[in-house]
Short mmCIF file of C-alpha atoms in Angstrom, two decimals:
data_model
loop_
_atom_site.label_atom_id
_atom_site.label_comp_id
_atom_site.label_asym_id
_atom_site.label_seq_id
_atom_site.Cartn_x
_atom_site.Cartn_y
_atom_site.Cartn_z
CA UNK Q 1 0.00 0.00 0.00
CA UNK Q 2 3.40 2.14 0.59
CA UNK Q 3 3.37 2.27 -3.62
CA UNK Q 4 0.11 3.59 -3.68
CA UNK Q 5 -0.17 6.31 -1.45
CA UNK Q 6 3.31 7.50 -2.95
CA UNK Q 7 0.68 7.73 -6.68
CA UNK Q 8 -1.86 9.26 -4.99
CA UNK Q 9 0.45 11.84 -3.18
CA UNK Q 10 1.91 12.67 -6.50
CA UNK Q 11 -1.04 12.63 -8.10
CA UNK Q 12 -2.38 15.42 -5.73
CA UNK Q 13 0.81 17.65 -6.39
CA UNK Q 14 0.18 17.35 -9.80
CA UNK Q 15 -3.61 18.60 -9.82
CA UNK Q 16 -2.69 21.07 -7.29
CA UNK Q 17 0.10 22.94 -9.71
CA UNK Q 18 -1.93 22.12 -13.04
CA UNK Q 19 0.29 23.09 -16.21
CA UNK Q 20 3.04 21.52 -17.21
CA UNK Q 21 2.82 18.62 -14.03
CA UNK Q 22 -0.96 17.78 -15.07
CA UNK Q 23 -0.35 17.80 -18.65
CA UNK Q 24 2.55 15.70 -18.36
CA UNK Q 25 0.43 12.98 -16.18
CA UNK Q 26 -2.24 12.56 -19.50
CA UNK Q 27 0.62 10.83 -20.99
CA UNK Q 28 1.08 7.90 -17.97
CA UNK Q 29 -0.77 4.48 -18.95
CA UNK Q 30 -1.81 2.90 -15.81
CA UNK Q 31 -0.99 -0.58 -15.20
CA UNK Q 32 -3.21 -2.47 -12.75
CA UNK Q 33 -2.54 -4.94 -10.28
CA UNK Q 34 -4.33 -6.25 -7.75
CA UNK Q 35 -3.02 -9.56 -6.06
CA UNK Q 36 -1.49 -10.62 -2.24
CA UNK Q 37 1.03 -8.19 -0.90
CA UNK Q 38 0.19 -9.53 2.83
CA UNK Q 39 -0.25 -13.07 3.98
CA UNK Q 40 1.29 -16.69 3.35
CA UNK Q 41 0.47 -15.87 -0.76
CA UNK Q 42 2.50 -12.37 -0.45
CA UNK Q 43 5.81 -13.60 -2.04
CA UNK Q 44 3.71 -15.20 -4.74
CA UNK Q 45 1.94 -11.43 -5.37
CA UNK Q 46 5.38 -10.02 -5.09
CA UNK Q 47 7.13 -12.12 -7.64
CA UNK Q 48 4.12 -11.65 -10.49
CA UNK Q 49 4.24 -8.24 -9.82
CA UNK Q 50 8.03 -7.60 -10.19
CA UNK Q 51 7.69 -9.44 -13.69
CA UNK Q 52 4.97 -6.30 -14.43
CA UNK Q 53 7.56 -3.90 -13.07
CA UNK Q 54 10.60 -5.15 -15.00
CA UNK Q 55 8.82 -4.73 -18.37
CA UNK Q 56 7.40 -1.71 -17.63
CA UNK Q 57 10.43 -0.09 -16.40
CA UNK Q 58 12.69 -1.25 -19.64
CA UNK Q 59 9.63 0.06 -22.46
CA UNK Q 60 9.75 3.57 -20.04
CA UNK Q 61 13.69 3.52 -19.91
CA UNK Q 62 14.03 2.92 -24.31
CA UNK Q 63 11.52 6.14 -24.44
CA UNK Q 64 8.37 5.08 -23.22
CA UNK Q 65 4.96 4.13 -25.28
CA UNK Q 66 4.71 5.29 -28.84
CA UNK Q 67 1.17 4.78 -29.80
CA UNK Q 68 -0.21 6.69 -32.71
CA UNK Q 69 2.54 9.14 -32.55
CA UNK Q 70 1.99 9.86 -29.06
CA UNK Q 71 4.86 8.44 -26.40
CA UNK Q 72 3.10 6.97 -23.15
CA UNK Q 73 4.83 6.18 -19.90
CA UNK Q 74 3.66 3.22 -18.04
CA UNK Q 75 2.88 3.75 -14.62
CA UNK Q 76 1.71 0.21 -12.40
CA UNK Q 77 -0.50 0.96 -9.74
CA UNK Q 78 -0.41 -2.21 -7.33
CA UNK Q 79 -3.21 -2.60 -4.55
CA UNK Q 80 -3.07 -5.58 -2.14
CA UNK Q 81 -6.01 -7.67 -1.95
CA UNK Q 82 -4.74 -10.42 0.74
CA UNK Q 83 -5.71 -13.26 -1.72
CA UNK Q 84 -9.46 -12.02 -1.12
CA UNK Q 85 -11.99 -11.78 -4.39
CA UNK Q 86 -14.05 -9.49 -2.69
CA UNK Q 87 -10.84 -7.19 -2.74
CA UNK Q 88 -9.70 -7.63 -5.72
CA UNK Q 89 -13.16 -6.71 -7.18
CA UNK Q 90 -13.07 -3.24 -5.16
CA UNK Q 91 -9.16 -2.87 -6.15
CA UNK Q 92 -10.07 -3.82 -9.54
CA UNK Q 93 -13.23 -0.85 -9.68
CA UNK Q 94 -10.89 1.57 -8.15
CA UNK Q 95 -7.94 1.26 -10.35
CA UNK Q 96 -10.60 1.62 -13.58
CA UNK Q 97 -12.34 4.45 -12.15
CA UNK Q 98 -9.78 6.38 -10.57
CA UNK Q 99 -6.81 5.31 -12.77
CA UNK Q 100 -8.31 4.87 -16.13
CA UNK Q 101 -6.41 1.36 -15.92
CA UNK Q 102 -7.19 -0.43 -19.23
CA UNK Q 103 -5.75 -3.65 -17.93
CA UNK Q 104 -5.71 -4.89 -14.54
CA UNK Q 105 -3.47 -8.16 -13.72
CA UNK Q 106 -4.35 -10.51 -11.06
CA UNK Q 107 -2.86 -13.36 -9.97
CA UNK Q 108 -5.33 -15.85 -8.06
CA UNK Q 109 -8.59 -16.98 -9.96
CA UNK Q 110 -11.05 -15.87 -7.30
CA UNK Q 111 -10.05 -12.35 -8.39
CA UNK Q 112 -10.07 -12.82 -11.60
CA UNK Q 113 -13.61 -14.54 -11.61
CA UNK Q 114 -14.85 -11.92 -9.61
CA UNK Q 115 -13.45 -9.16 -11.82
CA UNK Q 116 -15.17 -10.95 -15.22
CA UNK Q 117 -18.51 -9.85 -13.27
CA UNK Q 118 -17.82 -6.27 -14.94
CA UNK Q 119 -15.03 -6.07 -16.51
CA UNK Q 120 -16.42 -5.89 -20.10
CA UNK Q 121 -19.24 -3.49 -18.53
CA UNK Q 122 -16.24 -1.22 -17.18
CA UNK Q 123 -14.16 -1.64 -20.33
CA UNK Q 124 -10.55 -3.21 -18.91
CA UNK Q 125 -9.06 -6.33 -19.61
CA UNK Q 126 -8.00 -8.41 -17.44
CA UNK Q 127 -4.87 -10.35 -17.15
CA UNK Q 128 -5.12 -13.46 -15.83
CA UNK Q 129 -2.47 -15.30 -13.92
CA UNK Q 130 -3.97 -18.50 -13.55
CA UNK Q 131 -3.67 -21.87 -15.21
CA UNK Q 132 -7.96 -22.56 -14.38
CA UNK Q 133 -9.01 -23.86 -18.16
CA UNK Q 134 -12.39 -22.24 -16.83
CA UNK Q 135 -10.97 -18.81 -16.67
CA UNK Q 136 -11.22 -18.33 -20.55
CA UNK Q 137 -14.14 -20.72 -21.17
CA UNK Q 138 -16.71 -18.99 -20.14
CA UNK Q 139 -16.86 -16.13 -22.81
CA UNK Q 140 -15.49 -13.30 -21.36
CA UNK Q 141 -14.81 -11.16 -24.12
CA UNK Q 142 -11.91 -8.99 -22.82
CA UNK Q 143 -9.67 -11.64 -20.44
CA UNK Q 144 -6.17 -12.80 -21.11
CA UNK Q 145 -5.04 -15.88 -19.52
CA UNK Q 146 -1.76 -15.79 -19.16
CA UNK Q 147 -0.07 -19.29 -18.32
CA UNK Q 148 -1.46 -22.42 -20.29
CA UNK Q 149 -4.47 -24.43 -18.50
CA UNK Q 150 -3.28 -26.56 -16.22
CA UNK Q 151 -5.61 -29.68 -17.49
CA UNK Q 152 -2.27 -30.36 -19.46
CA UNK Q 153 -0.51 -31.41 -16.43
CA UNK Q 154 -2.46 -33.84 -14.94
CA UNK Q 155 -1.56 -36.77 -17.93
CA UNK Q 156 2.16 -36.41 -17.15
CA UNK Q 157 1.98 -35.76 -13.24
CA UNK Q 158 -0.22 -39.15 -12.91
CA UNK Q 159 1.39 -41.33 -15.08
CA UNK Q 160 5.09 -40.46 -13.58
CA UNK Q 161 4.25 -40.88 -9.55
CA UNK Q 162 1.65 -43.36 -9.89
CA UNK Q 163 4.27 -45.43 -12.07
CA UNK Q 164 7.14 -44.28 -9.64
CA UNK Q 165 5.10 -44.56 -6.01
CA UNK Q 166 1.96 -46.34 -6.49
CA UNK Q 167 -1.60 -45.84 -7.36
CA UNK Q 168 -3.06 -44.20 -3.47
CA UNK Q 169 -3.43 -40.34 -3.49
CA UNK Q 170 -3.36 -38.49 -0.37
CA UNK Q 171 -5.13 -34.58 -1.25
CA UNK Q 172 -3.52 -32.27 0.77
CA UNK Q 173 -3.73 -29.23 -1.28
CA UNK Q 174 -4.89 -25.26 -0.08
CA UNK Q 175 -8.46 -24.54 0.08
CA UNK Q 176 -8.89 -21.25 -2.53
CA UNK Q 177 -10.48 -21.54 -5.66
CA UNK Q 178 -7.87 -22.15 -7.80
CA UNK Q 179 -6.75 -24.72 -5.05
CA UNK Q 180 -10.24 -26.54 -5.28
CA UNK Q 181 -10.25 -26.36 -9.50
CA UNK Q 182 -6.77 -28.48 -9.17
CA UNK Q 183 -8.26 -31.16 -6.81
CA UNK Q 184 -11.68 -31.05 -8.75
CA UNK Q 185 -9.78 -32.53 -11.78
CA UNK Q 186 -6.84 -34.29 -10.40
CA UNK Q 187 -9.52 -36.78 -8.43
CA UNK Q 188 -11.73 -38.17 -10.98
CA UNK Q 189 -8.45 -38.03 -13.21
CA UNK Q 190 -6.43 -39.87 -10.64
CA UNK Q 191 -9.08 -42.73 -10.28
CA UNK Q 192 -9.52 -42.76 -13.76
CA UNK Q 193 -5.94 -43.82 -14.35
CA UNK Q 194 -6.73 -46.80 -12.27
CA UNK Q 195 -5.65 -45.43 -8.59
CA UNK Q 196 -7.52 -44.28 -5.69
CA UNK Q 197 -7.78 -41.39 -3.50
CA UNK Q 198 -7.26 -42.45 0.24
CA UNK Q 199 -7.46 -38.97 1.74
CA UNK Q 200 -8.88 -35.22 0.95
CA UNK Q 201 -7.65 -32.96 3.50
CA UNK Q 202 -7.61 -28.99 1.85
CA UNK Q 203 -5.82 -27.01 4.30
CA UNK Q 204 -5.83 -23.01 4.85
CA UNK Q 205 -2.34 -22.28 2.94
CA UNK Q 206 -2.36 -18.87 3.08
CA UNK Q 207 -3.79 -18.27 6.72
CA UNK Q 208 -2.12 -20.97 8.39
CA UNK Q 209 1.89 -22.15 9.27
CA UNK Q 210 1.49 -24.93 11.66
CA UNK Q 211 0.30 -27.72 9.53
CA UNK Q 212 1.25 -30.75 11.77
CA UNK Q 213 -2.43 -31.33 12.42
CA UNK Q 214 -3.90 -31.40 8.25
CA UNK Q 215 -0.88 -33.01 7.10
CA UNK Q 216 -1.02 -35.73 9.76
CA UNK Q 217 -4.50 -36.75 9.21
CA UNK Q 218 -3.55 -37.56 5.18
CA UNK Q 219 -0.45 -39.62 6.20
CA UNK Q 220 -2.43 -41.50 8.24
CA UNK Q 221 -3.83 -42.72 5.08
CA UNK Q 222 -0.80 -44.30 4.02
CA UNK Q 223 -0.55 -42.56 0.71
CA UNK Q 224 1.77 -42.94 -1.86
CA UNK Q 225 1.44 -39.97 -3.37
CA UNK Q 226 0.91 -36.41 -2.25
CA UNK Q 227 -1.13 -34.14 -4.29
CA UNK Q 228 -0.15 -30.30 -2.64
CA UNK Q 229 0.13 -26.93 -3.27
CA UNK Q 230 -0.77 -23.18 -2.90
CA UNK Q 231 2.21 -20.32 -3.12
CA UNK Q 232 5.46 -21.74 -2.71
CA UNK Q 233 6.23 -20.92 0.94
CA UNK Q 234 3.38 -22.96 2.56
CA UNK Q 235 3.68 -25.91 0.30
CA UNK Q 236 6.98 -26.08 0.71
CA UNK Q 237 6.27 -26.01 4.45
CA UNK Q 238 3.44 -28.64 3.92
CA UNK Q 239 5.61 -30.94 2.37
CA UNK Q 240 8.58 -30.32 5.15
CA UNK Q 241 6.18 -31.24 7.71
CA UNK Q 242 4.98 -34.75 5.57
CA UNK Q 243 8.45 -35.62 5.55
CA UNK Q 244 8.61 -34.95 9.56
CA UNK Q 245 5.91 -37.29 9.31
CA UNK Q 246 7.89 -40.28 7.91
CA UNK Q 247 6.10 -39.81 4.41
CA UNK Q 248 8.77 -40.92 1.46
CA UNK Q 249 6.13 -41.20 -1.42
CA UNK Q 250 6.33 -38.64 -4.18
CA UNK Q 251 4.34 -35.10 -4.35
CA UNK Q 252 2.35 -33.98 -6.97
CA UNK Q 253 2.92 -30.00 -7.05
CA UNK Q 254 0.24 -27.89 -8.14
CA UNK Q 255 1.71 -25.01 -10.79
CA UNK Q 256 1.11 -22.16 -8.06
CA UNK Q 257 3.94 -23.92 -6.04
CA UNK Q 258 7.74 -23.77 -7.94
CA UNK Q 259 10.34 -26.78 -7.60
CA UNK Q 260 13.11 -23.71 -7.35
CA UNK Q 261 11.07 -21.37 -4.74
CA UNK Q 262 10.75 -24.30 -2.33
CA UNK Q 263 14.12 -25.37 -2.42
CA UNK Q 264 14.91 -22.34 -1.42
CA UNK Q 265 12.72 -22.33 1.67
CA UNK Q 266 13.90 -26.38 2.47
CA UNK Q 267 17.51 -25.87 2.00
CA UNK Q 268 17.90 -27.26 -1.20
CA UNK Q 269 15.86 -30.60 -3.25
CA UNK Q 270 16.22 -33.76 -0.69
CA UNK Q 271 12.90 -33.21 0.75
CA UNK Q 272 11.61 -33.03 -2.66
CA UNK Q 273 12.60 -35.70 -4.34
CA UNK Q 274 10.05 -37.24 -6.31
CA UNK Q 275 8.10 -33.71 -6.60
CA UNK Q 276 6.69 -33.27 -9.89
CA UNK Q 277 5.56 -29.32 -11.04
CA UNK Q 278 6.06 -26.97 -13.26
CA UNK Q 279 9.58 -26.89 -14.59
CA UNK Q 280 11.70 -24.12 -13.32
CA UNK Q 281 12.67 -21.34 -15.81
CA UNK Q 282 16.63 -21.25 -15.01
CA UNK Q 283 16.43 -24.94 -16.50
CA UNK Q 284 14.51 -23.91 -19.76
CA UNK Q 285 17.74 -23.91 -22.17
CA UNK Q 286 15.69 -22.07 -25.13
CA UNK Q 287 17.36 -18.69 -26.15
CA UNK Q 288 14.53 -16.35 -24.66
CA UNK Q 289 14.56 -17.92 -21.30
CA UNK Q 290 18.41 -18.41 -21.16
CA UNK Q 291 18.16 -14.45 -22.09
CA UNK Q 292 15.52 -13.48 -19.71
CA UNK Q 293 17.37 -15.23 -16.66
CA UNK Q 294 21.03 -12.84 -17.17
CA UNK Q 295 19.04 -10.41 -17.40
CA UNK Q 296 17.14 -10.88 -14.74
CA UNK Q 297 20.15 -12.34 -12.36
CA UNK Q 298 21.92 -8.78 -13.30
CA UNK Q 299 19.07 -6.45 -12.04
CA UNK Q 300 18.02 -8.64 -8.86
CA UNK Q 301 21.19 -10.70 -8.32
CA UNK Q 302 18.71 -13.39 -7.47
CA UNK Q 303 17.01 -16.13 -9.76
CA UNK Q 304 13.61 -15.47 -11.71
CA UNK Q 305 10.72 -17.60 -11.52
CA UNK Q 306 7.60 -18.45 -13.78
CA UNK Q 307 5.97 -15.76 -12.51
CA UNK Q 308 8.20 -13.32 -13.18
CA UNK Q 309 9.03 -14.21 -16.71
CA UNK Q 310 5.42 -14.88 -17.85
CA UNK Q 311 4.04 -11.45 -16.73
CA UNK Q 312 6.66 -9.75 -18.28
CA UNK Q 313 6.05 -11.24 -21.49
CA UNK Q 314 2.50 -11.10 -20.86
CA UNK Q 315 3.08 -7.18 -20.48
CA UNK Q 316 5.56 -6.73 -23.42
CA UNK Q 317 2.58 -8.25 -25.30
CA UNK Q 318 -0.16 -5.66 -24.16
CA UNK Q 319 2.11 -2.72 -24.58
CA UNK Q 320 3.01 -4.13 -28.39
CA UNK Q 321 -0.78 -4.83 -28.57
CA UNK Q 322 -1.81 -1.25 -28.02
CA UNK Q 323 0.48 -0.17 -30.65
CA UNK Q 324 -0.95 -2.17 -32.71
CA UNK Q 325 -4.46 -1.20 -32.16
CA UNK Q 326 -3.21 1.84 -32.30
CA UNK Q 327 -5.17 3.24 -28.80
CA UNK Q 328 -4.25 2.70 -25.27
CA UNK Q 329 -7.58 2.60 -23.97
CA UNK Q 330 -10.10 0.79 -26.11
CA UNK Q 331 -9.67 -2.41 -24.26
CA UNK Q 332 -11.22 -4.54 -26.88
CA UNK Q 333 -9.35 -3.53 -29.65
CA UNK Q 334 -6.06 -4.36 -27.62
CA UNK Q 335 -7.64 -7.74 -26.71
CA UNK Q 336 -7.71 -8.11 -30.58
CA UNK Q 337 -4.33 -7.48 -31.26
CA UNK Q 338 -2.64 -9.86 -28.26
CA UNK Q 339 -2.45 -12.72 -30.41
CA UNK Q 340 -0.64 -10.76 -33.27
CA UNK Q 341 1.53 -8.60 -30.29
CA UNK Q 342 2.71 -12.05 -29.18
CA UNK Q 343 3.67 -13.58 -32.08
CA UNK Q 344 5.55 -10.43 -32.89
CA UNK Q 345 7.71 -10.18 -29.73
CA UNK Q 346 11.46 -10.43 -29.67
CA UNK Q 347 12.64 -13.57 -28.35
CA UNK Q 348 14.42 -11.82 -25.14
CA UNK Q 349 10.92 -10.02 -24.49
CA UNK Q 350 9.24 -12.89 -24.66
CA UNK Q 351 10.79 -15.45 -22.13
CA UNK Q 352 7.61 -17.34 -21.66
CA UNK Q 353 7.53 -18.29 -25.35
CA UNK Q 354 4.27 -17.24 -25.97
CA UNK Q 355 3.36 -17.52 -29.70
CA UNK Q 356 0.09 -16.20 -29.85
CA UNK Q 357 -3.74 -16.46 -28.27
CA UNK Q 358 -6.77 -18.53 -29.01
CA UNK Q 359 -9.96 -16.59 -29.75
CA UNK Q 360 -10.92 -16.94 -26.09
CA UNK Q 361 -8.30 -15.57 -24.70
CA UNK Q 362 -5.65 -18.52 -23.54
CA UNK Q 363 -2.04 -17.85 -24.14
CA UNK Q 364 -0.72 -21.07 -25.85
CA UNK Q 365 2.84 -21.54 -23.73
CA UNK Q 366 4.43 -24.82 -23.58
CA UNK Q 367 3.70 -26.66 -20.46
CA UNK Q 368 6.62 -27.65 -19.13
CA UNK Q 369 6.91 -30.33 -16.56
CA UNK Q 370 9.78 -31.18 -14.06
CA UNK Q 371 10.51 -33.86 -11.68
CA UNK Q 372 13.18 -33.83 -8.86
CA UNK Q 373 15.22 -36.79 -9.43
CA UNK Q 374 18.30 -37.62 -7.49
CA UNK Q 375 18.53 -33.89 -5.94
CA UNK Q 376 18.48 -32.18 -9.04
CA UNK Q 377 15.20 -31.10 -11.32
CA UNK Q 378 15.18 -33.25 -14.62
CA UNK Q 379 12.49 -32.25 -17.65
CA UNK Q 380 9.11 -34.48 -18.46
CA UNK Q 381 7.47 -34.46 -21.38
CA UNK Q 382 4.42 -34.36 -22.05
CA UNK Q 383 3.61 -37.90 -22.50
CA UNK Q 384 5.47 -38.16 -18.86
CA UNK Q 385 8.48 -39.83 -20.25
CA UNK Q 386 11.41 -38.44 -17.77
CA UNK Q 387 14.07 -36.81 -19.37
CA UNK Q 388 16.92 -38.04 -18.00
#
């Protein structure tokens, strides 16, 4: 909230001394974000919003905007919502109204459900940081979803720990939305692959940090497989405290959760061995990644994540889009140049490798699986052959 009142202080100065100062804020672009700043989820917020900064800060540092001969700076405007729906609706009505955002990002689905309430109405699109196939099925007219669906994963997650552990599934996952939409399809798809689920235990991720109690009552089960996740931090907590636990199956790792953040937070991959999730982007060797993660390394002298790298392609794309469209404020006619804006990208811009949109709105990046095998993360494919 620090960020904010620092815009809304400026903004003040600026109205107060008119001229020069007010004509010079007509040519800002408001970028809106409203995700967790606060709360077990706030590193997750953080890290999908520095990916929006980074962008934003290189297009203002090479001159800014140029759309229809007029150079824009992009200003984001980031209000905390605490993981809430409810909040990120009000953030999302207050960054349209009194920003003139065109495009607000969010990184949880509950917000961005809540935000497809009026979004068209209002006239912004919404970027969409979640993997929920339902997020761009419904027909909303003016969402991008950023990462690919997530339905992808479940063919190679299943085959490699049921193959590797065994065929009983312990759910242990968080209980938000996007939380429940994993464990609605991983079940039936789970039991449908021949297994069975011997627990269902969704635990408050973001609220919680003792989870001795939740994670106890699945092990008890006698699973051989984990199915957990929420932001990195708490799974990686959940899965320290299974292992406390005497658990030595495998973990299925819901895409929220990264292999690299939680190594991080366990002191490196032993207690994860035999995790399968999303594969890291410092092991993606293709030339835009590779690029991305230098970069990246230089500015923060730390490593990037997923969410970094696909919301700075993601705003790379709407920036190029409103070029093309030639406005920065009609949201729909951005919308309809995303696919074209993505295609179009340079290869360092575009570390997600995002090659264009489907007409509803779903980016189509690679899924790209990893499994942590011997202490080090080795690629899956999609067929869940291990790469080793």
């Amino acid at each position: 909230m620090t960020q904010t009142r620092r815009i809304l202080l400026a903004g003040a100065a600026a109205l107060a001394f008119a001229g020069p100062a007010f004509a010079q804020a007509q040519d800002t672009v408001t970028i809106g974000w409203t995700g967790p700043l606060s709360g077990g989820a706030a590193l997750y917020g953080k890290n999908t919003l520095t990916g929006l900064e980074m962008a934003a800060k290189e297009i203002n540092d090479a001159g800014g905007l140029e759309v229809a001969g007029k150079k824009y700076k992009l200003e984001v405007v980031a209000l905390d919502d605490k993981y809430s729906p409810s909040e990120a609706a009000v953030n999302a009505k207050r960054l349209r109204s009194q920003y003139k955002a065109p495009v607000v990002f969010c990184p949880h689905s509950g917000g961005n459900f809540a935000m497809q309430a009026f979004n068209e109405q209002d006239g912004f699109l919404i970027g969409a940081y979640t993997s929920v196939p339902q997020m761009t099925e419904r027909g909303n007219k003016l969402t991008l979803r950023i990462p690919p669906s997530f339905a992808g994963y479940l063919d190679p997650f299943i085959k490699v720990e049921m193959s590797t552990f065994g065929k009983k599934l312990g759910m242990a996952g968080a209980d938000h939305d996007y939380a429940k939409a994993w464990a609605a399809l991983i079940a039936p798809a789970w039991k449908k692959a021949g297994g069975t689920v011997v627990a269902e235990n969704p635990m408050s991720y973001n609220k919680d940090t003792d989870f001795y109690s939740g994670v106890s009552r699945v092990t008890a089960a006698s699973p051989d497989v984990m199915f957990v996740g929420g932001a990195s931090e708490p799974t990686a907590l959940v899965i320290k405290q299974a292992r406390e636990l005497g658990f030595e199956g495998g973990f299925a790792v819901m895409d929220q959760a990264k292999l690299d953040e939680m190594a991080k937070v366990l002191g490196g991959y032993e207690m994860l061995e035999g995790a399968i999730g999303t594969l890291p982007i410092v092991f993606d060797t293709r030339e835009g990644p590779k690029e991305f993660v230098a970069k990246f390394r230089k500015i923060y002298s730390r490593e990037p994540g997923s969410e970094n790298s696909l919301n700075y392609s993601a705003l790379n794309a709407v920036a190029e889009a409103m070029k093309l469209a030639g406005t920065t404020t009609d949201a729909a006619k951005i919308h309809a140049k995303l696919s074209e804006a993505f295609g179009g990208l340079a290869k360092g811009r575009n570390p997600s490798v995002i090659g264009g949109v489907d007409e509803r709105g779903g980016s189509n990046a690679a899924l790209l699986v990893g499994l942590v095998k011997g202490g080090k993360v080795v690629p899956v494919d999609a067929s869940g052959v291990v790469q080793n």
